[in-house]
Amino acid sequence: RLSGVSIPDEHAGSDLRSFRTRYDYLLRAVGQNDVRTMQMGVHLATALFEAYHTLEALRLLEKLAGTSRRVHGSDHRVTADTAFLLKQFQARYVSIGNGLNYQALRYENDGKSCVIQGPVPRNIFEPRNVDDEKTFSVPTANIYFSLGSPVMLHGLKKA
């Protein structure tokens, strides 16, 4: 029960629809500035990311991070959690066919090559040891984007 009202539980569990229903309910019941709404928003963003709705997850986290920082301050736990997740979800991970993951940093030569750094841990929440990572450039045609990575397509004749 929140503020004398219980959260709808018709979609109990950790599926995307359940988080979206609960988040929307909290927005209406207690508003976007309430800590409980922000925490549910973080859960929804994580579920979106895991369902490969990467851009929607990033937009929600950006909104939550700004609201939390403005309302609760930069030292608040929800602000810190949101900022951490946003940073993790913004990183773009690729593979070059050797079974290892790398972070894509930028494109060079009009997109013909990509500067990557790594290898990085498979789990994005594991700490990285940047001192052991190498940065180098590889042809863009040789990289494989992780599932859920936003990409831009150029030269499409029909979409």
Short mmCIF file of C-alpha atoms in Angstrom, two decimals:
data_model
loop_
_atom_site.label_atom_id
_atom_site.label_comp_id
_atom_site.label_asym_id
_atom_site.label_seq_id
_atom_site.Cartn_x
_atom_site.Cartn_y
_atom_site.Cartn_z
CA ARG A 1 0.00 0.00 0.00
CA LEU A 2 1.27 3.41 -0.94
CA SER A 3 -0.41 6.54 0.36
CA GLY A 4 -3.43 4.44 1.38
CA VAL A 5 -3.78 2.87 -2.08
CA SER A 6 -2.50 -0.54 -3.13
CA ILE A 7 -0.57 -1.14 -6.35
CA PRO A 8 -2.44 -3.19 -8.97
CA ASP A 9 -1.14 -6.75 -8.95
CA GLU A 10 -2.91 -8.34 -11.91
CA HIS A 11 0.44 -8.88 -13.67
CA ALA A 12 2.53 -10.09 -10.74
CA GLY A 13 6.06 -11.04 -11.66
CA SER A 14 9.00 -9.40 -13.31
CA ASP A 15 7.73 -9.10 -16.89
CA LEU A 16 7.87 -5.87 -18.81
CA ARG A 17 4.11 -5.30 -18.78
CA SER A 18 4.01 -5.62 -14.99
CA PHE A 19 6.73 -3.01 -14.46
CA ARG A 20 5.10 -0.65 -16.95
CA THR A 21 1.69 -1.04 -15.25
CA ARG A 22 3.15 -0.41 -11.80
CA TYR A 23 5.24 2.55 -12.95
CA ASP A 24 2.24 4.17 -14.68
CA TYR A 25 0.13 3.59 -11.57
CA LEU A 26 2.72 5.23 -9.31
CA LEU A 27 3.01 8.20 -11.68
CA ARG A 28 -0.72 8.79 -11.28
CA ALA A 29 -0.95 7.95 -7.56
CA VAL A 30 2.08 9.70 -6.03
CA GLY A 31 3.69 11.63 -8.90
CA GLN A 32 7.02 11.55 -10.73
CA ASN A 33 9.01 13.12 -7.87
CA ASP A 34 8.25 10.36 -5.35
CA VAL A 35 11.14 8.00 -4.57
CA ARG A 36 8.91 4.93 -5.06
CA THR A 37 7.98 6.07 -8.56
CA MET A 38 11.63 6.63 -9.42
CA GLN A 39 12.64 3.22 -8.06
CA MET A 40 9.92 1.53 -10.11
CA GLY A 41 11.10 3.55 -13.10
CA VAL A 42 14.61 2.14 -12.61
CA HIS A 43 13.14 -1.38 -12.51
CA LEU A 44 11.15 -0.64 -15.68
CA ALA A 45 14.26 0.72 -17.43
CA THR A 46 16.19 -2.44 -16.52
CA ALA A 47 13.37 -4.63 -17.84
CA LEU A 48 13.25 -2.55 -21.04
CA PHE A 49 17.01 -2.91 -21.50
CA GLU A 50 16.84 -6.67 -20.94
CA ALA A 51 14.02 -6.87 -23.52
CA TYR A 52 16.29 -5.02 -26.01
CA HIS A 53 14.22 -1.81 -25.87
CA THR A 54 17.51 0.04 -25.42
CA LEU A 55 16.53 3.53 -26.57
CA GLU A 56 13.32 3.56 -24.51
CA ALA A 57 15.31 2.43 -21.45
CA LEU A 58 17.89 5.19 -22.00
CA ARG A 59 15.25 7.88 -22.43
CA LEU A 60 13.48 6.80 -19.24
CA LEU A 61 16.76 6.73 -17.27
CA GLU A 62 17.74 10.18 -18.56
CA LYS A 63 14.38 11.55 -17.43
CA LEU A 64 14.64 9.82 -14.03
CA ALA A 65 18.24 10.97 -13.51
CA GLY A 66 17.35 14.60 -14.17
CA THR A 67 14.27 14.50 -11.95
CA SER A 68 16.07 12.73 -9.11
CA ARG A 69 19.04 15.10 -9.19
CA ARG A 70 16.72 18.14 -9.22
CA VAL A 71 14.33 16.90 -6.52
CA HIS A 72 16.52 14.78 -4.23
CA GLY A 73 20.06 16.01 -4.92
CA SER A 74 23.16 14.39 -6.35
CA ASP A 75 23.96 12.47 -3.13
CA HIS A 76 20.63 10.64 -2.96
CA ARG A 77 20.72 6.87 -3.47
CA VAL A 78 18.14 6.86 -6.28
CA THR A 79 20.13 9.56 -8.10
CA ALA A 80 23.33 7.51 -7.76
CA ASP A 81 21.62 4.27 -8.84
CA THR A 82 20.04 5.95 -11.85
CA ALA A 83 23.31 7.61 -12.90
CA PHE A 84 25.17 4.28 -12.58
CA LEU A 85 22.63 2.41 -14.72
CA LEU A 86 22.55 5.19 -17.29
CA LYS A 87 26.32 5.04 -17.65
CA GLN A 88 26.26 1.24 -18.01
CA PHE A 89 23.43 1.27 -20.55
CA GLN A 90 25.01 4.06 -22.64
CA ALA A 91 28.16 2.05 -23.33
CA ARG A 92 28.13 0.32 -26.71
CA TYR A 93 29.57 -3.18 -26.70
CA VAL A 94 30.83 -5.08 -29.73
CA SER A 95 32.69 -8.26 -30.57
CA ILE A 96 35.32 -8.81 -33.22
CA GLY A 97 34.83 -12.56 -33.59
CA ASN A 98 37.35 -13.67 -30.98
CA GLY A 99 34.72 -14.38 -28.30
CA LEU A 100 35.61 -11.26 -26.29
CA ASN A 101 33.58 -8.09 -25.79
CA TYR A 102 34.89 -4.57 -26.37
CA GLN A 103 33.48 -1.11 -25.85
CA ALA A 104 32.98 0.84 -29.06
CA LEU A 105 34.29 4.38 -28.50
CA ARG A 106 33.94 6.19 -31.82
CA TYR A 107 34.01 5.86 -35.58
CA GLU A 108 36.84 7.14 -37.75
CA ASN A 109 37.45 7.55 -41.50
CA ASP A 110 33.80 8.29 -42.32
CA GLY A 111 32.66 5.18 -40.44
CA LYS A 112 35.06 2.80 -42.16
CA SER A 113 36.79 1.97 -38.89
CA CYS A 114 35.75 1.83 -35.25
CA VAL A 115 37.93 2.55 -32.23
CA ILE A 116 37.33 -0.08 -29.55
CA GLN A 117 38.65 -0.65 -26.04
CA GLY A 118 38.87 -3.89 -24.11
CA PRO A 119 38.36 -6.67 -23.64
CA VAL A 120 35.62 -5.86 -21.13
CA PRO A 121 33.71 -8.24 -18.82
CA ARG A 122 30.65 -9.94 -20.34
CA ASN A 123 28.51 -8.74 -17.43
CA ILE A 124 28.21 -4.94 -17.73
CA PHE A 125 27.91 -4.63 -13.95
CA GLU A 126 31.28 -6.26 -13.23
CA PRO A 127 34.06 -3.77 -12.51
CA ARG A 128 36.45 -3.06 -15.36
CA ASN A 129 40.21 -2.94 -15.08
CA VAL A 130 40.91 -0.20 -17.61
CA ASP A 131 44.68 -0.48 -17.07
CA ASP A 132 44.61 -3.98 -18.62
CA GLU A 133 42.49 -2.90 -21.61
CA LYS A 134 43.90 -1.91 -24.98
CA THR A 135 42.49 0.67 -27.38
CA PHE A 136 42.76 0.04 -31.11
CA SER A 137 40.99 0.59 -34.41
CA VAL A 138 39.33 -2.16 -36.46
CA PRO A 139 37.44 -2.07 -39.78
CA THR A 140 33.74 -1.51 -39.12
CA ALA A 141 32.89 -4.50 -41.30
CA ASN A 142 34.70 -6.76 -38.79
CA ILE A 143 32.68 -5.85 -35.69
CA TYR A 144 29.49 -7.45 -34.40
CA PHE A 145 27.15 -5.29 -32.35
CA SER A 146 25.62 -6.68 -29.18
CA LEU A 147 21.90 -7.43 -29.35
CA GLY A 148 19.99 -4.28 -28.46
CA SER A 149 22.69 -1.86 -29.61
CA PRO A 150 21.17 1.10 -31.43
CA VAL A 151 22.60 1.44 -34.95
CA MET A 152 22.10 3.84 -37.84
CA LEU A 153 21.59 2.49 -41.34
CA HIS A 154 22.78 4.49 -44.34
CA GLY A 155 21.92 4.07 -47.99
CA LEU A 156 18.62 2.20 -47.64
CA LYS A 157 16.60 2.37 -50.86
CA LYS A 158 13.42 0.85 -49.39
CA ALA A 159 12.52 0.55 -45.75
#
